[in-house]
Short mmCIF file of C-alpha atoms and ligand atoms in Angstrom, two decimals:
data_model
loop_
_atom_site.label_atom_id
_atom_site.label_comp_id
_atom_site.label_asym_id
_atom_site.label_seq_id
_atom_site.Cartn_x
_atom_site.Cartn_y
_atom_site.Cartn_z
CA UNK R 436 8.53 4.08 -19.11
CA UNK R 437 11.07 5.49 -16.24
CA UNK R 438 10.39 5.83 -12.88
CA UNK R 439 12.22 7.52 -10.02
CA UNK R 440 10.93 6.51 -6.47
CA UNK R 441 11.23 8.59 -3.92
CA UNK R 442 11.53 7.49 -0.07
CA UNK R 443 12.15 7.98 3.39
CA UNK R 444 12.16 5.01 5.42
CA UNK R 445 11.79 1.28 4.98
CA UNK R 446 10.97 1.19 1.89
CA UNK R 447 8.39 -1.96 1.80
CA UNK R 448 6.41 -0.16 -1.05
CA UNK R 449 9.75 0.31 -2.84
CA UNK R 450 9.99 -3.73 -2.30
CA UNK R 451 7.19 -4.26 -4.04
CA UNK R 452 7.52 -2.18 -6.61
CA UNK R 453 10.97 -4.27 -7.56
CA UNK R 454 9.58 -7.35 -6.71
CA UNK R 455 6.47 -6.83 -9.33
CA UNK R 456 8.76 -5.67 -12.30
CA UNK R 457 11.00 -8.18 -11.56
CA UNK R 458 8.22 -11.25 -11.41
CA UNK R 459 6.66 -9.25 -14.45
CA UNK R 460 4.03 -8.25 -12.94
CA UNK R 461 4.51 -4.65 -13.80
CA UNK R 462 5.48 -4.67 -17.62
CA UNK R 463 7.60 -2.12 -19.31
CA UNK R 464 8.64 0.04 -16.12
CA UNK R 465 12.53 0.81 -15.26
CA UNK R 466 13.13 2.44 -11.46
CA UNK R 467 15.97 4.59 -12.86
CA UNK R 468 16.95 5.92 -9.60
CA UNK R 469 15.61 5.77 -5.80
CA UNK R 470 15.93 9.04 -4.22
CA UNK R 471 16.41 9.13 -0.28
CA UNK R 472 15.22 12.14 1.86
CA UNK R 473 17.97 10.88 4.47
CA UNK R 474 21.28 8.54 4.28
CA UNK R 475 19.23 6.48 7.34
CA UNK R 476 16.39 5.22 5.12
CA UNK R 477 16.97 1.63 4.81
CA UNK R 478 14.95 1.28 1.37
CA UNK R 479 18.30 2.56 0.05
CA UNK R 480 19.90 -1.07 1.04
CA UNK R 481 16.74 -2.46 -0.85
CA UNK R 482 17.82 -0.62 -3.88
CA UNK R 483 21.47 -1.90 -3.42
CA UNK R 484 20.39 -5.18 -2.97
CA UNK R 485 18.34 -4.94 -6.46
CA UNK R 486 21.42 -3.81 -8.22
CA UNK R 487 19.17 0.23 -8.78
CA UNK R 488 21.33 2.99 -8.39
CA UNK R 489 20.45 5.37 -5.26
CA UNK R 490 20.96 8.73 -4.10
CA UNK R 491 20.35 10.91 -0.84
CA UNK R 492 18.49 14.39 -1.53
CA UNK R 493 18.76 15.86 1.94
CA UNK R 494 16.12 19.04 2.16
CA UNK R 495 17.82 19.85 5.46
CA UNK R 496 21.32 19.59 4.15
CA UNK R 497 20.12 21.63 0.52
CA UNK R 498 17.79 24.24 2.23
CA UNK R 499 17.22 26.60 -0.69
CA UNK R 500 18.73 24.69 -3.12
CA UNK R 501 16.46 21.60 -2.84
CA UNK R 502 13.98 22.44 -5.42
CA UNK R 503 16.54 23.22 -8.09
CA UNK R 504 18.66 20.05 -7.31
CA UNK R 505 15.75 17.91 -7.20
CA UNK R 506 14.42 19.10 -10.82
CA UNK R 507 17.85 18.70 -12.35
CA UNK R 508 18.07 15.29 -11.30
CA UNK R 509 15.14 14.31 -12.34
CA UNK R 510 15.33 16.20 -15.81
CA UNK R 511 18.90 14.56 -15.68
CA UNK R 512 17.26 11.24 -15.37
CA UNK R 513 14.62 11.66 -17.92
CA UNK R 514 11.85 10.29 -16.15
CA UNK R 515 8.50 9.77 -17.22
CA UNK R 516 7.10 9.20 -13.88
CA UNK R 517 8.07 10.26 -9.89
CA UNK R 518 6.88 7.73 -7.58
CA UNK R 519 6.26 9.02 -3.64
CA UNK R 520 6.72 5.33 -1.76
CA UNK R 521 7.00 6.17 1.61
CA UNK R 522 8.24 9.69 1.25
CA UNK R 523 7.72 11.72 4.17
CA UNK R 524 9.24 14.82 2.86
CA UNK R 525 7.35 17.79 0.66
CA UNK R 526 8.97 18.10 -2.70
CA UNK R 527 9.33 21.88 -4.34
CA UNK R 528 7.10 23.75 -5.82
CA UNK R 529 9.21 23.87 -8.60
CA UNK R 530 9.61 20.14 -9.15
CA UNK R 531 6.03 19.78 -8.30
CA UNK R 532 4.80 22.14 -10.85
CA UNK R 533 7.39 20.60 -13.76
CA UNK R 534 6.00 17.34 -13.15
CA UNK R 535 2.17 17.95 -13.28
CA UNK R 536 0.19 15.09 -13.08
CA UNK R 537 3.35 13.03 -13.77
CA UNK R 538 4.37 12.04 -9.59
CA UNK R 539 2.06 9.94 -7.58
CA UNK R 540 1.96 9.25 -3.96
CA UNK R 541 0.91 6.71 -1.93
CA UNK R 542 -0.86 7.75 1.64
CA UNK R 543 -2.11 5.38 4.56
CA UNK R 544 -5.45 6.42 4.63
CA UNK R 545 -8.71 6.94 2.51
CA UNK R 546 -8.20 10.61 1.50
CA UNK R 547 -10.07 12.98 2.06
CA UNK R 548 -9.87 11.25 5.73
CA UNK R 549 -6.65 11.02 7.91
CA UNK R 550 -4.44 13.06 5.74
CA UNK R 551 -2.62 16.78 5.13
CA UNK R 552 0.72 17.94 6.92
CA UNK R 553 1.61 16.22 10.03
CA UNK R 554 -0.61 12.57 8.71
CA UNK R 555 2.31 10.60 7.82
CA UNK R 556 3.77 7.25 9.15
CA UNK R 557 1.40 5.81 12.00
CA UNK R 558 -0.35 8.84 12.70
CA UNK R 559 -3.07 8.15 10.21
CA UNK R 560 -3.70 4.95 11.85
CA UNK R 561 -3.63 6.34 15.49
CA UNK R 562 -6.33 9.01 14.53
CA UNK R 563 -8.52 6.71 12.55
CA UNK R 564 -8.67 4.33 15.48
CA UNK R 565 -9.46 7.63 17.80
CA UNK R 566 -12.53 8.14 15.65
CA UNK R 567 -13.64 4.87 15.61
CA UNK R 568 -14.20 4.41 11.80
CA UNK R 569 -15.23 0.94 10.86
CA UNK R 570 -12.78 0.97 7.50
CA UNK R 571 -9.91 2.05 6.57
CA UNK R 572 -6.87 1.71 3.57
CA UNK R 573 -4.78 3.52 1.24
CA UNK R 574 -4.79 6.16 -1.62
CA UNK R 575 -2.93 6.78 -4.89
CA UNK R 576 -3.28 10.35 -5.93
CA UNK R 577 -1.17 12.44 -7.90
CA UNK R 578 0.70 15.30 -6.40
CA UNK R 579 -0.04 18.98 -6.35
CA UNK R 580 1.38 21.86 -4.14
CA UNK R 581 -0.70 20.84 -1.02
CA UNK R 582 -0.51 17.90 0.77
CA UNK R 583 -2.51 14.77 0.07
CA UNK R 584 -4.53 16.84 -2.21
CA UNK R 585 -4.11 16.21 -6.05
CA UNK R 586 -6.62 13.61 -7.97
CA UNK R 587 -7.60 10.53 -6.46
CA UNK R 588 -6.26 7.56 -8.67
CA UNK R 589 -6.68 4.36 -6.69
CA UNK R 590 -7.93 3.50 -3.40
CA UNK R 591 -8.28 0.10 -1.40
CA UNK R 592 -10.25 -0.82 1.69
CA UNK R 593 -9.80 -2.90 4.88
CA UNK R 594 -11.75 -3.23 8.05
CA UNK R 595 -11.11 -2.09 11.10
CA UNK R 596 -11.08 -4.68 13.75
CA UNK R 597 -12.19 -4.16 17.58
CA UNK R 598 -8.71 -5.16 18.65
CA UNK R 599 -6.47 -3.18 16.19
CA UNK R 600 -3.75 -1.11 17.19
CA UNK R 601 -2.41 1.60 15.08
CA UNK R 602 0.95 -0.80 14.30
CA UNK R 603 -1.67 -3.78 13.46
CA UNK R 604 -3.68 -1.13 11.19
CA UNK R 605 -0.61 -0.08 9.63
CA UNK R 606 0.56 -3.19 8.78
CA UNK R 607 -2.75 -4.85 7.22
CA UNK R 608 -3.42 -1.61 5.31
CA UNK R 609 0.41 -1.92 4.01
CA UNK R 610 0.41 -5.21 2.83
CA UNK R 611 -3.22 -5.46 1.57
CA UNK R 612 -3.65 -1.68 0.48
CA UNK R 613 -0.48 -0.34 -0.49
CA UNK R 614 1.60 -2.80 -1.89
CA UNK R 615 -1.09 -3.34 -4.05
CA UNK R 616 -2.38 -0.24 -5.33
CA UNK R 617 0.87 1.73 -5.88
CA UNK R 618 2.10 -0.87 -8.25
CA UNK R 619 -1.34 -1.18 -9.97
CA UNK R 620 -1.29 2.61 -10.42
CA UNK R 621 2.24 2.82 -12.15
CA UNK R 622 1.16 -0.02 -14.51
CA UNK R 623 -2.48 1.84 -15.34
CA UNK R 624 -0.04 4.60 -15.84
CA UNK R 625 2.53 3.15 -17.83
CA UNK R 626 -0.36 1.94 -20.08
CA UNK R 627 -1.45 5.27 -20.53
CA UNK R 628 -4.85 4.16 -19.26
CA UNK R 629 -4.90 7.12 -16.65
CA UNK R 630 -6.10 10.72 -17.89
CA UNK R 631 -6.65 13.27 -15.67
CA UNK R 632 -10.45 15.71 -16.60
CA UNK R 633 -11.17 18.34 -14.41
CA UNK R 634 -8.89 17.52 -11.74
CA UNK R 635 -10.53 14.06 -11.79
CA UNK R 636 -8.84 10.74 -12.57
CA UNK R 637 -10.27 8.79 -15.24
CA UNK R 638 -9.59 5.16 -15.86
CA UNK R 639 -9.77 4.32 -19.49
CA UNK R 640 -11.01 0.63 -20.21
C1 LIG V 2160 3.53 3.65 4.52
O1 LIG V 2160 2.90 3.26 5.10
C2 LIG V 2160 3.27 5.11 3.66
O2 LIG V 2160 1.62 4.86 2.78
C3 LIG V 2160 3.38 6.51 4.36
O3 LIG V 2160 4.87 5.67 5.16
C4 LIG V 2160 4.82 4.50 5.35
C5 LIG V 2160 6.07 4.16 4.49
O4 LIG V 2160 6.44 2.84 4.38
N1 LIG V 2160 3.38 7.24 3.75
C6 LIG V 2160 2.88 8.65 4.37
O5 LIG V 2160 2.61 8.58 5.29
C7 LIG V 2160 2.91 9.77 3.20
N2 LIG V 2160 1.88 10.75 3.89
P1 LIG V 2160 7.43 2.20 3.43
O6 LIG V 2160 8.85 2.94 3.64
O7 LIG V 2160 7.87 0.80 4.18
O8 LIG V 2160 7.02 2.14 2.47
#
């Protein structure tokens, strides 16, 4: 299965995918290209270090041409799955429609909590602590035209500690949840084990 990985920042989720492909923990999956929303993303270095082609497709620079440019690039690559791994922007409607149920995203909270527009990066963790929730975690879901709304594929939790800061909670969720369930979801899809029925995900045994 060929995948494109979209990134915006540090790229720890990208690194987890790269490492698990290299170790053989993820099988029959190849990253065709890493696509960054900006040229400052450290994830680009991670792609280079792993010998994976990378490209910047910037919504700010492309404006109205962003959606068509993204779609053309994906069609050109011929990828089976698009992985948003720390992608802090939003794909255009044509791209989302053309790749329906073939785009997945990792969100650093338990959807439907602490998600939606503006809830990215450190903010879901700040909101979780402000609410006093006792568990938080991460969600992998299919992408539709609204933020963090498509069918949920996998979720994983951690307990919130009394002395957590947004940063300590973020780190624990990245390591214990995101870097576990995103590679796992990719493998399940590569193995043909995920189906969407009535807008809900079913995992085949
Ligand atoms: C991750 O925590 C990811 O879940 C989050 O941004 C971080 C990127 O880290 N994504 C979102 O908030 C999307 N709404 P990374 O670049 O090191 O993988």
